[in-house]
mmCIF file of C-alpha atoms in Angstrom:
data_model
loop_
_atom_site.group_PDB
_atom_site.id
_atom_site.type_symbol
_atom_site.label_atom_id
_atom_site.label_comp_id
_atom_site.label_asym_id
_atom_site.label_seq_id
_atom_site.Cartn_x
_atom_site.Cartn_y
_atom_site.Cartn_z
ATOM 1 C CA MET A 13 0.000 0.000 0.000
ATOM 2 C CA LEU A 14 1.285 3.410 -0.955
ATOM 3 C CA THR A 15 0.803 6.057 1.707
ATOM 4 C CA MET A 16 1.618 9.747 1.459
ATOM 5 C CA TRP A 17 0.736 12.465 3.875
ATOM 6 C CA THR A 18 1.189 16.200 4.087
ATOM 7 C CA MET A 19 2.451 17.718 7.323
ATOM 8 C CA TRP A 20 1.996 21.272 8.567
ATOM 9 C CA ARG A 21 2.770 22.848 11.881
ATOM 10 C CA GLY A 22 -0.129 24.128 13.884
ATOM 11 C CA CYS A 23 -3.707 22.895 13.657
ATOM 12 C CA CYS A 24 -4.628 21.651 10.193
ATOM 13 C CA THR A 25 -6.131 18.837 8.179
ATOM 14 C CA GLN A 26 -3.961 15.859 7.331
ATOM 15 C CA LEU A 27 -4.582 14.074 4.029
ATOM 16 C CA LEU A 28 -3.931 10.342 3.915
ATOM 17 C CA TRP A 29 -3.789 8.824 0.449
ATOM 18 C CA THR A 30 -3.925 5.055 0.277
ATOM 19 C CA ARG A 31 -3.729 2.512 -2.491
ATOM 20 C CA ALA A 32 -4.168 -1.007 -1.245
ATOM 21 C CA ASN A 33 -2.394 -3.011 -3.931
ATOM 22 C CA GLY A 34 -1.069 -0.633 -6.554
ATOM 23 C CA LYS A 35 -4.068 -1.298 -8.808
ATOM 24 C CA SER A 36 -7.082 0.133 -7.054
ATOM 25 C CA PRO A 37 -7.871 3.862 -7.231
ATOM 26 C CA LEU A 38 -6.464 6.233 -4.680
ATOM 27 C CA SER A 39 -8.748 7.199 -1.822
ATOM 28 C CA CYS A 40 -8.362 10.186 0.454
ATOM 29 C CA HIS A 41 -9.097 10.336 4.171
ATOM 30 C CA ALA A 42 -9.019 13.648 6.020
ATOM 31 C CA VAL A 43 -7.757 13.485 9.585
ATOM 32 C CA ARG A 44 -7.889 16.427 11.961
ATOM 33 C CA ARG A 45 -4.544 17.208 13.565
ATOM 34 C CA CYS A 46 -3.998 18.902 16.879
ATOM 35 C CA SER A 47 -1.738 21.913 17.078
ATOM 36 C CA ALA A 48 1.797 21.392 18.302
ATOM 37 C CA PRO A 49 3.286 23.528 21.066
ATOM 38 C CA ALA A 50 5.262 26.488 19.801
ATOM 39 C CA LEU A 51 8.985 26.034 19.407
ATOM 40 C CA PRO A 52 10.555 27.840 22.420
ATOM 41 C CA ALA A 53 12.562 30.947 21.684
ATOM 42 C CA ALA A 54 15.151 29.964 24.285
ATOM 43 C CA SER A 55 17.064 26.695 24.409
ATOM 44 C CA ILE A 56 15.848 23.865 26.608
ATOM 45 C CA THR A 57 17.502 20.657 27.809
ATOM 46 C CA ALA A 58 16.760 17.167 26.582
ATOM 47 C CA LEU A 59 15.004 16.355 29.858
ATOM 48 C CA GLN A 60 12.841 19.444 29.550
ATOM 49 C CA ALA A 61 11.944 18.462 25.992
ATOM 50 C CA VAL A 62 11.062 14.937 27.135
ATOM 51 C CA ASP A 63 8.740 16.288 29.827
ATOM 52 C CA LEU A 64 7.171 18.938 27.595
ATOM 53 C CA TRP A 65 6.275 16.457 24.871
ATOM 54 C CA ARG A 66 5.138 13.774 27.309
ATOM 55 C CA ARG A 67 2.619 16.220 28.748
ATOM 56 C CA CYS A 68 1.584 17.327 25.272
ATOM 57 C CA PHE A 69 1.007 13.741 24.150
ATOM 58 C CA GLU A 70 -0.999 13.031 27.305
ATOM 59 C CA GLN A 71 -3.194 16.092 26.796
ATOM 60 C CA ARG A 72 -3.897 15.159 23.169
ATOM 61 C CA GLY A 73 -4.715 11.526 23.928
ATOM 62 C CA VAL A 74 -1.691 10.021 22.167
ATOM 63 C CA THR A 75 -1.143 6.436 23.273
ATOM 64 C CA GLU A 76 1.979 5.644 25.332
ATOM 65 C CA PRO A 77 2.952 9.307 25.776
ATOM 66 C CA ARG A 78 5.958 8.686 28.004
ATOM 67 C CA MET A 79 7.424 5.982 25.764
ATOM 68 C CA SER A 80 6.828 8.129 22.673
ATOM 69 C CA SER A 81 8.657 11.127 24.105
ATOM 70 C CA HIS A 82 11.534 8.998 25.411
ATOM 71 C CA TYR A 83 12.151 7.049 22.217
ATOM 72 C CA ILE A 84 11.998 10.030 19.871
ATOM 73 C CA ILE A 85 14.356 12.253 21.844
ATOM 74 C CA ALA A 86 16.749 9.405 22.677
ATOM 75 C CA HIS A 87 16.884 8.587 18.954
ATOM 76 C CA LEU A 88 17.808 12.166 18.068
ATOM 77 C CA LEU A 89 20.573 12.059 20.664
ATOM 78 C CA GLY A 90 21.999 8.882 19.144
ATOM 79 C CA ALA A 91 20.756 6.412 21.754
ATOM 80 C CA LYS A 92 18.183 3.638 22.005
ATOM 81 C CA THR A 93 16.670 4.798 25.282
ATOM 82 C CA ILE A 94 16.742 7.812 27.549
ATOM 83 C CA GLN A 95 18.020 5.581 30.359
ATOM 84 C CA SER A 96 21.133 4.693 28.338
ATOM 85 C CA LEU A 97 22.191 8.352 28.042
ATOM 86 C CA GLU A 98 24.586 9.919 30.520
ATOM 87 C CA GLN A 99 23.025 12.447 32.877
ATOM 88 C CA GLU A 100 25.301 15.185 31.548
ATOM 89 C CA LYS A 101 23.857 14.653 28.080
ATOM 90 C CA LEU A 102 20.327 14.981 29.355
ATOM 91 C CA ILE A 103 20.877 18.292 31.088
ATOM 92 C CA GLU A 104 22.792 19.903 28.222
ATOM 93 C CA PHE A 105 20.927 22.544 26.267
ATOM 94 C CA LEU A 106 19.784 21.361 22.858
ATOM 95 C CA SER A 107 21.067 23.214 19.831
ATOM 96 C CA ARG A 108 18.566 25.082 17.670
ATOM 97 C CA GLU A 109 18.888 22.365 15.028
ATOM 98 C CA GLN A 110 18.238 19.633 17.589
ATOM 99 C CA MET A 111 15.193 21.466 18.898
ATOM 100 C CA GLU A 112 13.777 21.800 15.408
ATOM 101 C CA GLN A 113 14.328 18.076 14.836
ATOM 102 C CA VAL A 114 12.570 17.236 18.109
ATOM 103 C CA TRP A 115 9.603 19.412 17.155
ATOM 104 C CA GLU A 116 9.426 17.935 13.663
ATOM 105 C CA LEU A 117 9.392 14.319 14.822
ATOM 106 C CA CYS A 118 7.164 14.876 17.837
ATOM 107 C CA THR A 119 4.671 16.754 15.680
ATOM 108 C CA LYS A 120 4.449 13.653 13.494
ATOM 109 C CA ARG A 121 3.768 11.577 16.601
ATOM 110 C CA LEU A 122 1.095 14.078 17.606
ATOM 111 C CA SER A 123 -0.635 13.151 14.339
ATOM 112 C CA ARG A 124 -0.633 9.537 15.621
ATOM 113 C CA VAL A 125 2.151 8.383 13.314
ATOM 114 C CA PRO A 126 3.596 5.293 15.075
ATOM 115 C CA VAL A 127 6.884 5.862 16.896
ATOM 116 C CA GLN A 128 8.485 3.163 14.753
ATOM 117 C CA TYR A 129 7.735 5.149 11.593
ATOM 118 C CA VAL A 130 8.743 8.430 13.217
ATOM 119 C CA ILE A 131 12.253 7.266 14.152
ATOM 120 C CA GLU A 132 12.418 4.906 11.124
ATOM 121 C CA GLU A 133 13.780 1.910 13.021
ATOM 122 C CA TRP A 134 12.828 -0.599 15.703
ATOM 123 C CA ASP A 135 14.456 -3.398 17.688
ATOM 124 C CA PHE A 136 13.199 -6.973 17.436
ATOM 125 C CA ARG A 137 14.923 -9.480 19.690
ATOM 126 C CA ASP A 138 18.634 -8.882 19.034
ATOM 127 C CA ILE A 139 18.364 -7.068 15.693
ATOM 128 C CA THR A 140 17.520 -3.510 14.653
ATOM 129 C CA LEU A 141 15.209 -3.160 11.676
ATOM 130 C CA LYS A 142 14.608 -0.265 9.340
ATOM 131 C CA MET A 143 10.944 0.806 9.442
ATOM 132 C CA LYS A 144 8.883 2.454 6.704
ATOM 133 C CA PRO A 145 5.133 2.991 6.340
ATOM 134 C CA PRO A 146 2.920 1.217 5.508
ATOM 135 C CA VAL A 147 4.873 -2.003 6.204
ATOM 136 C CA PHE A 148 3.532 -3.923 9.196
ATOM 137 C CA ILE A 149 5.361 -3.096 12.444
ATOM 138 C CA PRO A 150 6.621 -6.173 14.365
ATOM 139 C CA ARG A 151 5.106 -6.554 17.833
ATOM 140 C CA PRO A 152 6.943 -7.758 20.954
ATOM 141 C CA GLU A 153 4.590 -10.739 21.174
ATOM 142 C CA THR A 154 5.955 -12.098 17.904
ATOM 143 C CA GLU A 155 9.334 -12.557 19.582
ATOM 144 C CA GLU A 156 7.681 -15.481 21.403
ATOM 145 C CA LEU A 157 6.917 -17.087 18.047
ATOM 146 C CA VAL A 158 10.564 -16.817 17.016
ATOM 147 C CA GLU A 159 11.721 -18.297 20.330
ATOM 148 C CA LEU A 160 9.376 -21.253 19.896
ATOM 149 C CA VAL A 161 10.596 -21.941 16.357
ATOM 150 C CA LEU A 162 14.233 -21.658 17.425
ATOM 151 C CA THR A 163 13.750 -24.070 20.316
ATOM 152 C CA ASP A 164 12.129 -26.662 18.069
ATOM 153 C CA LEU A 165 14.754 -26.283 15.332
ATOM 154 C CA GLN A 166 17.481 -26.892 17.883
ATOM 155 C CA THR A 167 15.934 -29.754 19.849
ATOM 156 C CA THR A 168 13.144 -31.584 17.998
ATOM 157 C CA PRO A 169 14.117 -34.905 16.361
ATOM 158 C CA GLY A 170 13.438 -34.956 12.644
ATOM 159 C CA VAL A 171 13.558 -31.199 12.171
ATOM 160 C CA ALA A 172 16.504 -30.122 14.308
ATOM 161 C CA VAL A 173 19.193 -28.118 12.553
ATOM 162 C CA ILE A 174 22.586 -29.769 12.922
ATOM 163 C CA ALA A 175 26.085 -28.617 12.079
ATOM 164 C CA ASP A 176 27.087 -28.708 8.410
ATOM 165 C CA THR A 177 23.475 -29.328 7.323
ATOM 166 C CA GLN A 178 21.443 -26.486 5.865
ATOM 167 C CA ARG A 179 17.711 -26.369 6.424
ATOM 168 C CA THR A 180 15.143 -24.157 4.707
ATOM 169 C CA PHE A 181 12.104 -22.523 6.259
ATOM 170 C CA ILE A 182 9.346 -20.480 4.633
ATOM 171 C CA GLU A 183 7.753 -17.322 5.938
ATOM 172 C CA VAL A 184 4.398 -16.118 4.609
ATOM 173 C CA GLY A 185 3.934 -12.375 5.110
ATOM 174 C CA CYS A 186 7.471 -11.222 5.885
ATOM 175 C CA GLY A 187 6.659 -7.535 6.485
ATOM 176 C CA SER A 188 9.883 -5.866 7.590
ATOM 177 C CA GLY A 189 11.664 -9.227 7.805
ATOM 178 C CA ALA A 190 11.558 -9.490 11.596
ATOM 179 C CA ILE A 191 10.835 -13.223 11.850
ATOM 180 C CA SER A 192 12.981 -14.467 8.968
ATOM 181 C CA LEU A 193 15.984 -12.274 9.674
ATOM 182 C CA SER A 194 15.928 -13.003 13.398
ATOM 183 C CA LEU A 195 15.899 -16.750 12.699
ATOM 184 C CA LEU A 196 18.721 -16.423 10.167
ATOM 185 C CA LYS A 197 20.871 -14.420 12.582
ATOM 186 C CA SER A 198 20.342 -17.012 15.318
ATOM 187 C CA LEU A 199 21.007 -20.144 13.238
ATOM 188 C CA PRO A 200 23.711 -19.857 10.540
ATOM 189 C CA GLN A 201 22.670 -23.229 9.065
ATOM 190 C CA LEU A 202 19.239 -21.881 8.093
ATOM 191 C CA LYS A 203 18.076 -20.559 4.738
ATOM 192 C CA ALA A 204 14.813 -18.697 4.195
ATOM 193 C CA VAL A 205 12.213 -18.260 1.495
ATOM 194 C CA ALA A 206 10.059 -15.258 2.413
ATOM 195 C CA LEU A 207 7.097 -13.768 0.608
ATOM 196 C CA ASP A 208 4.678 -10.896 0.981
ATOM 197 C CA GLN A 209 1.843 -9.485 -1.095
ATOM 198 C CA SER A 210 3.257 -5.992 -0.564
ATOM 199 C CA VAL A 211 6.164 -4.859 -2.728
ATOM 200 C CA GLU A 212 7.043 -2.290 -0.048
ATOM 201 C CA ALA A 213 7.388 -5.114 2.481
ATOM 202 C CA VAL A 214 9.583 -7.218 0.193
ATOM 203 C CA ASP A 215 11.818 -4.234 -0.537
ATOM 204 C CA LEU A 216 12.129 -3.390 3.167
ATOM 205 C CA THR A 217 12.959 -6.978 4.109
ATOM 206 C CA TRP A 218 15.712 -6.990 1.497
ATOM 207 C CA GLU A 219 17.067 -3.678 2.809
ATOM 208 C CA ASN A 220 17.131 -5.107 6.327
ATOM 209 C CA ALA A 221 18.739 -8.336 5.124
ATOM 210 C CA LEU A 222 21.552 -6.304 3.569
ATOM 211 C CA ARG A 223 21.998 -4.308 6.776
ATOM 212 C CA LEU A 224 22.253 -7.532 8.788
ATOM 213 C CA GLY A 225 24.503 -9.340 6.304
ATOM 214 C CA VAL A 226 22.205 -12.329 5.689
ATOM 215 C CA GLN A 227 21.193 -11.515 2.117
ATOM 216 C CA ASP A 228 22.912 -14.640 0.764
ATOM 217 C CA ARG A 229 20.617 -16.911 2.807
ATOM 218 C CA ILE A 230 17.220 -15.452 1.975
ATOM 219 C CA LYS A 231 15.130 -15.547 -1.201
ATOM 220 C CA LEU A 232 12.347 -12.972 -1.397
ATOM 221 C CA HIS A 233 9.202 -13.025 -3.512
ATOM 222 C CA ASN A 234 6.478 -10.442 -4.041
ATOM 223 C CA MET A 235 3.663 -12.973 -3.956
ATOM 224 C CA ASP A 236 0.067 -13.142 -2.723
ATOM 225 C CA ILE A 237 -0.504 -16.604 -1.279
ATOM 226 C CA MET A 238 -4.245 -16.240 -1.882
ATOM 227 C CA LYS A 239 -3.636 -15.939 -5.622
ATOM 228 C CA ASP A 240 -0.233 -17.528 -6.186
ATOM 229 C CA GLY A 241 -0.331 -20.640 -4.022
ATOM 230 C CA GLU A 242 0.604 -22.929 -6.894
ATOM 231 C CA ALA A 243 3.497 -20.650 -7.865
ATOM 232 C CA LEU A 244 4.874 -20.955 -4.334
ATOM 233 C CA LEU A 245 5.108 -24.720 -4.721
ATOM 234 C CA SER A 246 7.305 -24.317 -7.796
ATOM 235 C CA ILE A 247 9.887 -22.067 -6.132
ATOM 236 C CA CYS A 248 10.322 -23.834 -2.794
ATOM 237 C CA ASP A 249 12.478 -26.781 -1.848
ATOM 238 C CA PRO A 250 10.999 -28.970 0.892
ATOM 239 C CA ALA A 251 11.077 -26.942 4.088
ATOM 240 C CA VAL A 252 11.540 -27.853 7.711
ATOM 241 C CA ALA A 253 9.118 -25.168 8.896
ATOM 242 C CA LEU A 254 6.493 -22.754 7.648
ATOM 243 C CA VAL A 255 6.199 -19.679 9.859
ATOM 244 C CA SER A 256 3.671 -16.875 9.650
ATOM 245 C CA ASN A 257 2.206 -13.973 11.552
ATOM 246 C CA PRO A 258 -0.656 -13.679 9.048
ATOM 247 C CA PRO A 259 -3.492 -11.161 8.906
ATOM 248 C CA TYR A 260 -5.830 -12.599 11.539
ATOM 249 C CA LEU A 261 -8.101 -9.798 12.722
ATOM 250 C CA PHE A 262 -11.822 -10.245 12.222
ATOM 251 C CA SER A 263 -12.955 -7.686 9.633
ATOM 252 C CA ASP A 264 -15.511 -6.268 12.081
ATOM 253 C CA ASP A 265 -12.696 -5.529 14.548
ATOM 254 C CA MET A 266 -10.734 -3.339 12.137
ATOM 255 C CA SER A 267 -12.733 -0.231 13.045
ATOM 256 C CA THR A 268 -11.732 -0.609 16.712
ATOM 257 C CA LEU A 269 -8.006 -0.279 16.023
ATOM 258 C CA GLU A 270 -6.012 2.631 17.407
ATOM 259 C CA PRO A 271 -5.419 5.470 14.905
ATOM 260 C CA GLU A 272 -1.709 4.577 14.779
ATOM 261 C CA ILE A 273 -2.617 1.212 13.272
ATOM 262 C CA PHE A 274 -5.742 2.006 11.288
ATOM 263 C CA ARG A 275 -4.388 5.111 9.534
ATOM 264 C CA TYR A 276 -0.840 4.066 8.800
ATOM 265 C CA GLU A 277 -0.307 0.286 8.643
ATOM 266 C CA ASP A 278 -1.202 -1.842 5.637
ATOM 267 C CA HIS A 279 -4.736 -3.189 6.157
ATOM 268 C CA ALA A 280 -3.879 -6.212 4.012
ATOM 269 C CA ALA A 281 -1.433 -7.278 6.741
ATOM 270 C CA LEU A 282 -4.127 -7.002 9.419
ATOM 271 C CA ASP A 283 -7.561 -7.954 8.071
ATOM 272 C CA GLY A 284 -8.115 -11.715 8.022
ATOM 273 C CA GLY A 285 -11.632 -11.603 6.643
ATOM 274 C CA VAL A 286 -15.001 -12.252 8.272
ATOM 275 C CA ASP A 287 -13.656 -14.914 10.645
ATOM 276 C CA GLY A 288 -10.006 -13.840 10.568
ATOM 277 C CA LEU A 289 -9.069 -17.169 8.959
ATOM 278 C CA LYS A 290 -8.974 -16.341 5.250
ATOM 279 C CA VAL A 291 -5.185 -16.399 4.852
ATOM 280 C CA ILE A 292 -4.618 -18.913 7.660
ATOM 281 C CA LYS A 293 -6.720 -21.553 5.882
ATOM 282 C CA GLN A 294 -4.779 -21.048 2.654
ATOM 283 C CA ILE A 295 -1.460 -21.427 4.485
ATOM 284 C CA LEU A 296 -2.618 -24.670 6.092
ATOM 285 C CA MET A 297 -3.883 -26.073 2.791
ATOM 286 C CA ILE A 298 -0.528 -25.470 1.108
ATOM 287 C CA ALA A 299 1.701 -26.493 4.037
ATOM 288 C CA PRO A 300 1.739 -30.286 3.469
ATOM 289 C CA GLN A 301 2.905 -29.775 -0.101
ATOM 290 C CA ILE A 302 6.000 -27.786 0.850
ATOM 291 C CA LEU A 303 7.009 -29.287 4.210
ATOM 292 C CA LEU A 304 9.353 -32.172 4.869
ATOM 293 C CA ASN A 305 7.989 -35.128 6.773
ATOM 294 C CA HIS A 306 7.608 -33.955 10.388
ATOM 295 C CA GLY A 307 7.976 -30.352 9.262
ATOM 296 C CA ARG A 308 5.939 -27.887 11.301
ATOM 297 C CA VAL A 309 3.621 -24.940 10.776
ATOM 298 C CA TYR A 310 3.893 -22.079 13.283
ATOM 299 C CA LEU A 311 1.132 -19.465 13.297
ATOM 300 C CA GLU A 312 0.465 -16.425 15.411
ATOM 301 C CA VAL A 313 -3.318 -16.157 15.650
ATOM 302 C CA GLU A 314 -6.141 -14.381 17.440
ATOM 303 C CA PRO A 315 -7.063 -15.848 20.883
ATOM 304 C CA ARG A 316 -10.469 -17.036 19.592
ATOM 305 C CA HIS A 317 -8.886 -18.974 16.738
ATOM 306 C CA PRO A 318 -7.160 -22.113 18.104
ATOM 307 C CA PRO A 319 -10.252 -24.319 18.542
ATOM 308 C CA LEU A 320 -11.660 -23.101 15.223
ATOM 309 C CA ILE A 321 -8.402 -23.811 13.400
ATOM 310 C CA ARG A 322 -7.962 -27.232 14.972
ATOM 311 C CA GLN A 323 -11.502 -28.261 14.031
ATOM 312 C CA TRP A 324 -11.090 -26.966 10.479
ATOM 313 C CA VAL A 325 -7.759 -28.773 9.975
ATOM 314 C CA GLU A 326 -9.201 -32.071 11.207
ATOM 315 C CA VAL A 327 -11.865 -31.868 8.524
ATOM 316 C CA ASN A 328 -9.921 -30.304 5.647
ATOM 317 C CA VAL A 329 -6.188 -31.085 5.937
ATOM 318 C CA GLU A 330 -5.667 -34.697 6.923
ATOM 319 C CA GLU A 331 -1.897 -34.448 6.445
ATOM 320 C CA LEU A 332 -1.505 -32.102 9.418
ATOM 321 C CA ARG A 333 -1.522 -33.153 13.050
ATOM 322 C CA TYR A 334 -2.221 -30.620 15.780
ATOM 323 C CA ILE A 335 0.668 -30.239 18.233
ATOM 324 C CA GLU A 336 -0.048 -27.412 20.664
ATOM 325 C CA THR A 337 -1.347 -23.944 21.355
ATOM 326 C CA ARG A 338 0.562 -21.473 23.494
ATOM 327 C CA HIS A 339 -1.003 -18.342 24.921
ATOM 328 C CA ASP A 340 0.522 -15.028 25.925
ATOM 329 C CA ILE A 341 3.324 -15.776 28.385
ATOM 330 C CA THR A 342 2.675 -12.587 30.374
ATOM 331 C CA GLY A 343 -0.132 -14.296 32.237
ATOM 332 C CA ARG A 344 -2.827 -11.826 31.252
ATOM 333 C CA SER A 345 -6.330 -13.277 31.531
ATOM 334 C CA VAL A 346 -7.059 -12.265 27.943
ATOM 335 C CA SER A 347 -4.085 -12.755 25.682
ATOM 336 C CA LYS A 348 -3.432 -10.637 22.621
ATOM 337 C CA HIS A 349 -2.464 -13.640 20.571
ATOM 338 C CA SER A 350 -1.966 -17.382 20.571
ATOM 339 C CA LEU A 351 0.629 -19.551 18.868
ATOM 340 C CA CYS A 352 -0.641 -22.633 17.015
ATOM 341 C CA VAL A 353 1.680 -25.441 15.947
ATOM 342 C CA PHE A 354 0.862 -28.209 13.460
ATOM 343 C CA LYS A 355 3.041 -31.067 12.299
ATOM 344 C CA CYS A 356 3.158 -32.547 8.810
ATOM 345 C CA HIS A 357 2.987 -36.326 9.174
ATOM 346 C CA MET A 358 3.726 -38.710 6.279
ATOM 347 C CA GLN A 359 4.084 -42.462 6.177
ATOM 348 C CA GLU A 360 5.545 -44.296 3.177
ATOM 349 C CA LEU A 361 4.023 -42.912 -0.046
ATOM 350 C CA HIS A 362 0.884 -41.373 1.394
ATOM 351 C CA MET A 363 -0.039 -38.881 4.075
ATOM 352 C CA VAL A 364 -2.101 -39.922 7.046
ATOM 353 C CA LEU A 365 -4.006 -38.167 9.810
ATOM 354 C CA ASP A 366 -2.260 -38.547 13.124
ATOM 355 C CA LEU A 367 -4.079 -36.516 15.737
ATOM 356 C CA GLN A 368 -3.224 -36.420 19.399
#
């Protein structure tokens, strides 16, 4: 999706132009922006700027006001966090140029542009990724998915990655490359085939792969699995795992999203259709054809999905055996996501159902 916006200081109307897939007509959405505080005539310190913008974000209803202020100003001072900066740096007066940069970036945040897009980068596990709108922003919860895949690839008989043996995994919906690139950095024996329906996402994943030095171990494809499922089969060697954080929101829930998500992130990476399972079902139908025997499917899904997915697979994909569901490890009573794992099970020349 192509997104362009015009930015003015003060109170104005913001125009968001979106094109979902490069083929549909442009549509325009007007969003009212709140006025930014005036740029002070006198210099202020970094700490004063942090406090001023935190209060401004709070007053204007911007989500996570303290985090937003901290990350933006720390970024402009060359650090990841405010806490990592020396106290002397925080109490130094900002230059006029630095103050103008703070006001420019914080004014974007005031318009509900996600922090990740404002500072144009974000950390995921042990890697730093370049961020660009409208490519889907990786969430902390997805780090749990990567940890689960890594554990299985290191310990599970039949799929474990061993020295001097390269294994391939497939990611559907690579976005910025968070999952694939994190797995590649952690296990040098791995190779990846990653695809996304968004050309912006594929380009950003490649840019991040180059930054991380793993470009020789990843093949990228601008491909819509809903339309090009058969094409995927022709470009993939048998894989040890298929991993995806697919679009899984129920279409009716899209209107409840925070402005940061609804206005700026690619809806195609979020909306999973009426039941949230449109893309998930396609992934599960294709999985047995591209997985090695005992290969596994790892999906991040909506908390209401696991029983629905398990029931659907039992009826429609006899080659897959349900393994487990893991919920949010934070212990919250209502988790933001669940992780579903299925195993491809083959015996001799045919595939059989092998449910627990």
